[in-house]
Short mmCIF file of C-alpha atoms in Angstrom, two decimals:
data_model
loop_
_atom_site.label_atom_id
_atom_site.label_comp_id
_atom_site.label_asym_id
_atom_site.label_seq_id
_atom_site.Cartn_x
_atom_site.Cartn_y
_atom_site.Cartn_z
CA MET A 1428 39.91 -46.44 -28.24
CA TYR A 1429 40.47 -42.71 -28.25
CA ASN A 1430 38.00 -40.31 -29.85
CA ALA A 1431 39.58 -39.29 -33.12
CA ASN A 1432 37.17 -36.27 -33.38
CA LYS A 1433 38.15 -34.63 -30.12
CA PRO A 1434 37.95 -30.76 -30.70
CA THR A 1435 41.06 -28.70 -30.54
CA ALA A 1436 41.49 -25.78 -28.26
CA SER A 1437 40.86 -23.29 -31.05
CA GLU A 1438 37.46 -24.90 -31.74
CA LEU A 1439 36.24 -24.45 -28.20
CA PRO A 1440 34.33 -21.19 -27.38
CA SER A 1441 36.42 -18.61 -25.82
CA THR A 1442 36.00 -17.31 -22.22
CA ARG A 1443 34.71 -14.11 -23.72
CA LYS A 1444 31.95 -15.78 -25.63
CA LEU A 1445 30.92 -17.86 -22.77
CA LEU A 1446 30.65 -14.72 -20.52
CA LYS A 1447 28.70 -12.98 -23.30
CA SER A 1448 26.26 -15.93 -23.64
CA THR A 1449 25.87 -16.09 -19.84
CA GLY A 1450 25.12 -12.28 -19.64
CA ILE A 1451 22.56 -12.62 -22.35
CA ALA A 1452 20.84 -15.48 -20.55
CA VAL A 1453 20.80 -13.55 -17.33
CA VAL A 1454 19.24 -10.49 -19.01
CA VAL A 1455 16.61 -12.56 -20.75
CA ALA A 1456 15.74 -14.39 -17.47
CA ALA A 1457 15.53 -11.03 -15.58
CA GLY A 1458 13.17 -9.61 -18.20
CA LEU A 1459 11.01 -12.61 -18.02
CA LEU A 1460 10.91 -12.39 -14.20
CA VAL A 1461 9.97 -8.67 -14.23
CA THR A 1462 7.53 -8.66 -17.09
CA ILE A 1463 5.76 -12.11 -16.69
CA VAL A 1464 6.60 -13.93 -13.57
CA MET A 1465 6.25 -11.12 -10.99
CA PRO A 1466 2.85 -9.82 -12.40
CA ALA A 1467 1.36 -13.29 -13.02
CA GLU A 1468 2.39 -14.76 -9.59
CA TYR A 1469 2.58 -11.83 -7.21
CA GLY A 1470 0.66 -8.97 -8.88
CA VAL A 1471 3.78 -6.89 -8.98
CA ASP A 1472 4.17 -5.07 -12.28
CA PRO A 1473 7.00 -2.44 -12.24
CA THR A 1474 7.06 -2.36 -16.08
CA ARG A 1475 3.32 -2.23 -16.67
CA VAL A 1476 3.71 -4.94 -19.29
CA GLY A 1477 1.77 -7.42 -17.10
CA SER A 1478 -1.28 -5.07 -17.05
CA VAL A 1479 -1.42 -5.01 -20.89
CA PHE A 1480 -1.80 -8.76 -21.07
CA GLY A 1481 -3.96 -9.12 -17.86
CA LEU A 1482 -1.23 -10.89 -15.88
CA THR A 1483 -1.23 -8.40 -13.08
CA GLU A 1484 -4.91 -8.83 -12.12
CA MET A 1485 -4.37 -12.57 -12.27
CA GLY A 1486 -1.48 -12.30 -9.83
CA ARG A 1487 -3.33 -9.94 -7.49
CA ILE A 1488 -6.28 -12.48 -7.34
CA LYS A 1489 -3.82 -15.33 -6.53
CA VAL A 1490 -2.20 -13.41 -3.75
CA SER A 1491 -5.61 -12.28 -2.43
CA LEU A 1492 -6.98 -15.83 -2.48
CA ALA A 1493 -3.90 -17.22 -0.84
CA ALA A 1494 -4.16 -14.74 1.97
CA GLU A 1495 -7.79 -15.36 2.58
CA ALA A 1496 -7.22 -19.25 2.51
CA GLN A 1497 -4.48 -18.81 5.16
CA ALA A 1498 -6.95 -16.68 7.31
CA GLU A 1499 -9.63 -19.29 6.90
CA GLU A 1500 -7.30 -21.98 7.98
CA ALA A 1501 -6.33 -19.94 11.02
CA ALA A 1502 -9.95 -19.35 11.83
CA ALA A 1503 -10.81 -23.00 11.34
CA ALA A 1504 -8.06 -24.14 13.66
CA THR A 1505 -9.25 -21.73 16.34
CA ALA A 1506 -12.93 -22.72 16.02
CA ALA A 1507 -12.18 -26.47 15.85
CA VAL A 1508 -12.62 -27.18 19.54
CA PRO A 1509 -15.72 -25.04 20.15
CA ALA A 1510 -17.30 -26.40 16.90
CA SER A 1511 -17.03 -30.05 18.21
CA SER A 1512 -18.55 -29.11 21.53
CA PRO A 1513 -22.24 -29.94 21.82
CA GLU A 1514 -22.80 -26.78 24.04
CA THR A 1515 -21.27 -24.28 21.56
CA ALA A 1516 -22.21 -25.90 18.25
CA PRO A 1517 -25.75 -24.39 18.02
CA THR A 1518 -24.42 -20.95 18.77
CA ALA A 1519 -21.91 -21.25 15.90
CA LEU A 1520 -24.64 -22.15 13.49
CA THR A 1521 -27.02 -19.43 14.63
CA PRO A 1522 -25.10 -16.30 15.46
CA ALA A 1523 -28.13 -14.14 14.69
CA THR A 1524 -31.86 -14.77 14.36
CA PRO A 1525 -33.23 -12.96 11.35
CA VAL A 1526 -36.54 -11.10 11.33
CA PRO A 1527 -39.09 -12.63 8.95
CA GLY A 1528 -39.15 -10.76 5.70
CA ASN A 1529 -35.69 -9.26 6.40
CA PRO A 1530 -33.38 -12.12 6.90
CA VAL A 1531 -30.14 -10.20 7.30
CA PRO A 1532 -30.36 -7.90 10.28
CA GLY A 1533 -28.38 -4.65 10.15
CA THR A 1534 -28.11 -4.67 6.27
CA PRO A 1535 -30.28 -2.93 3.82
CA ALA A 1536 -32.24 -5.98 2.56
CA ALA A 1537 -35.23 -5.64 0.26
CA PRO A 1538 -37.88 -8.21 1.42
CA VAL A 1539 -40.11 -10.02 -0.90
CA ALA A 1540 -42.83 -10.93 1.58
CA ALA A 1541 -45.72 -12.16 -0.71
CA PRO A 1542 -43.51 -14.41 -2.83
CA ALA A 1543 -41.78 -15.85 0.20
CA GLU A 1544 -45.02 -16.66 1.93
CA ALA A 1545 -46.41 -18.52 -1.07
CA ALA A 1546 -43.10 -20.31 -1.60
CA THR A 1547 -42.88 -21.38 2.04
CA GLN A 1548 -46.13 -23.20 1.90
CA ALA A 1549 -44.80 -25.44 -0.91
CA GLY A 1550 -41.38 -26.03 0.97
CA VAL A 1551 -39.50 -23.31 -1.08
CA ARG A 1552 -38.66 -19.78 -0.37
CA SER A 1553 -37.08 -16.88 -2.04
CA ASP A 1554 -35.10 -13.85 -0.82
CA ARG A 1555 -33.22 -10.82 -1.98
CA THR A 1556 -30.36 -9.72 0.20
CA VAL A 1557 -28.28 -6.53 -0.34
CA LEU A 1558 -24.96 -5.95 1.26
CA THR A 1559 -22.67 -2.78 1.19
CA LEU A 1560 -19.00 -3.45 1.45
CA ALA A 1561 -16.43 -0.80 2.21
CA ALA A 1562 -12.92 -1.07 0.75
CA ASP A 1563 -11.13 -4.28 1.96
CA GLN A 1564 -14.38 -5.31 3.96
CA GLY A 1565 -15.66 -8.87 3.95
CA ALA A 1566 -19.19 -10.27 4.48
CA GLU A 1567 -20.72 -13.72 4.65
CA ILE A 1568 -24.32 -14.91 4.04
CA LYS A 1569 -25.42 -18.47 4.88
CA LEU A 1570 -28.49 -20.45 4.21
CA VAL A 1571 -29.65 -23.17 6.56
CA MET A 1572 -30.24 -26.25 4.35
CA GLN A 1573 -30.92 -29.95 4.74
CA GLU A 1574 -28.66 -32.52 2.99
CA GLY A 1575 -29.46 -32.78 -0.67
CA ALA A 1576 -31.54 -29.54 -0.75
CA THR A 1577 -31.03 -27.23 -3.81
CA VAL A 1578 -30.96 -23.45 -4.14
CA ARG A 1579 -30.87 -21.34 -7.36
CA PHE A 1580 -28.87 -18.29 -6.78
CA THR A 1581 -27.68 -15.06 -8.48
CA TRP A 1582 -25.38 -12.49 -7.04
CA SER A 1583 -23.73 -9.42 -8.58
CA SER A 1584 -21.46 -6.57 -7.57
CA SER A 1585 -21.97 -2.98 -8.35
CA GLY A 1586 -18.28 -2.12 -8.21
CA GLY A 1587 -16.55 -4.62 -10.46
CA ARG A 1588 -15.04 -7.94 -9.65
CA VAL A 1589 -15.11 -9.21 -6.08
CA ASN A 1590 -13.38 -12.10 -4.45
CA TYR A 1591 -15.69 -14.84 -3.35
CA ASP A 1592 -15.67 -18.21 -1.57
CA THR A 1593 -18.71 -20.59 -1.60
CA HIS A 1594 -18.55 -22.91 1.24
CA ALA A 1595 -20.44 -24.63 4.15
CA ASP A 1596 -20.08 -25.63 7.74
CA ARG A 1597 -21.86 -27.79 10.45
CA PRO A 1598 -21.13 -28.89 14.05
CA GLY A 1599 -17.80 -30.64 13.91
CA LEU A 1600 -16.83 -29.22 10.46
CA SER A 1601 -15.96 -25.61 10.19
CA TYR A 1602 -15.20 -25.45 6.47
CA HIS A 1603 -16.30 -27.36 3.43
CA GLY A 1604 -15.56 -25.61 0.26
CA TYR A 1605 -17.48 -25.66 -2.92
CA ASN A 1606 -15.62 -23.13 -5.15
CA LYS A 1607 -13.84 -19.72 -5.01
CA GLY A 1608 -12.59 -17.07 -7.34
CA SER A 1609 -13.23 -13.54 -8.55
CA ALA A 1610 -16.13 -12.32 -10.56
CA GLU A 1611 -18.49 -9.40 -11.03
CA ARG A 1612 -21.61 -11.66 -11.32
CA LEU A 1613 -22.32 -15.34 -10.65
CA GLU A 1614 -25.34 -17.48 -10.91
CA GLY A 1615 -26.01 -21.25 -10.58
CA GLU A 1616 -27.31 -23.98 -8.39
CA LEU A 1617 -26.06 -24.95 -4.94
CA THR A 1618 -26.77 -28.47 -3.55
CA ALA A 1619 -26.11 -29.03 0.13
CA ALA A 1620 -23.54 -31.80 0.64
CA PHE A 1621 -24.79 -32.16 4.16
CA THR A 1622 -27.29 -30.66 6.72
CA GLY A 1623 -25.84 -27.29 7.85
CA SER A 1624 -25.15 -23.75 6.73
CA HIS A 1625 -24.19 -23.12 3.07
CA GLY A 1626 -23.38 -19.77 1.40
CA TRP A 1627 -20.95 -17.22 0.24
CA PHE A 1628 -18.15 -15.02 1.59
CA TRP A 1629 -17.15 -11.86 -0.28
CA ARG A 1630 -14.20 -9.58 -0.01
CA ASN A 1631 -14.01 -6.18 -1.62
CA ARG A 1632 -10.44 -5.59 -2.89
CA THR A 1633 -11.20 -2.72 -5.30
CA GLY A 1634 -10.35 0.00 -3.00
CA GLU A 1635 -13.94 1.57 -3.41
CA PRO A 1636 -17.23 0.77 -1.67
CA MET A 1637 -19.49 -1.68 -3.54
CA THR A 1638 -22.85 -3.32 -3.17
CA ILE A 1639 -23.56 -7.01 -3.38
CA THR A 1640 -27.07 -8.18 -4.35
CA LEU A 1641 -27.91 -11.84 -3.62
CA ILE A 1642 -31.05 -13.43 -4.97
CA THR A 1643 -31.88 -16.94 -3.65
CA GLU A 1644 -34.82 -19.33 -4.33
CA GLY A 1645 -35.06 -22.91 -3.11
CA ALA A 1646 -35.34 -25.35 -0.09
CA TYR A 1647 -33.77 -23.52 2.92
CA SER A 1648 -35.27 -22.50 6.13
CA GLU A 1649 -33.17 -19.45 7.09
CA VAL A 1650 -30.93 -16.68 5.72
CA LYS A 1651 -28.33 -15.35 8.20
CA ARG A 1652 -25.34 -12.92 8.05
CA VAL A 1653 -22.31 -14.58 9.73
CA VAL A 1654 -19.77 -11.75 9.14
#
């Protein structure tokens, strides 16, 4: 049975109307791409609209974290064979031996000798470590911990938000992630998922020098700067 309500040619939209509607859709899509998608996903904001709504910063963080994740994956692939070797595993875990009272050689750390000595007798220690990062520089601090050990930590940046990655490693495992993001200050509790090195990597993307101050207290035997 034929459709009795079939529209006539005069009722159909003209070619001009279709082209006009298509043009409007293209303009709207391009506007959304430039003002929302590009700032939020890639940190590119030619119209400055994304900066008003905080989208540009979010996009830059995404791009930065993606780049750092790729770099970490490449480093993990390179270090996979040495990490599994019994001869090289201890070296990977202890690239530097800290001096008691100043656990991060080559950096302006402020030791807390008396509290640390008292805490060590009870199986707990505390340290305050200070790092200075130039523009685009990264640094990593690790604590040597036993599986299940817990550390209370607080770190803060003097120059605004900084990218961070909290992770761990051990012989045979070059990367175990806890969390990552961008912040100016963070505090919390870190529980070791296994016996190994656990800590933080920071990357200064502000374009200006900044200082990172890390305060730790808990069950760990060593503080070391890896990068």
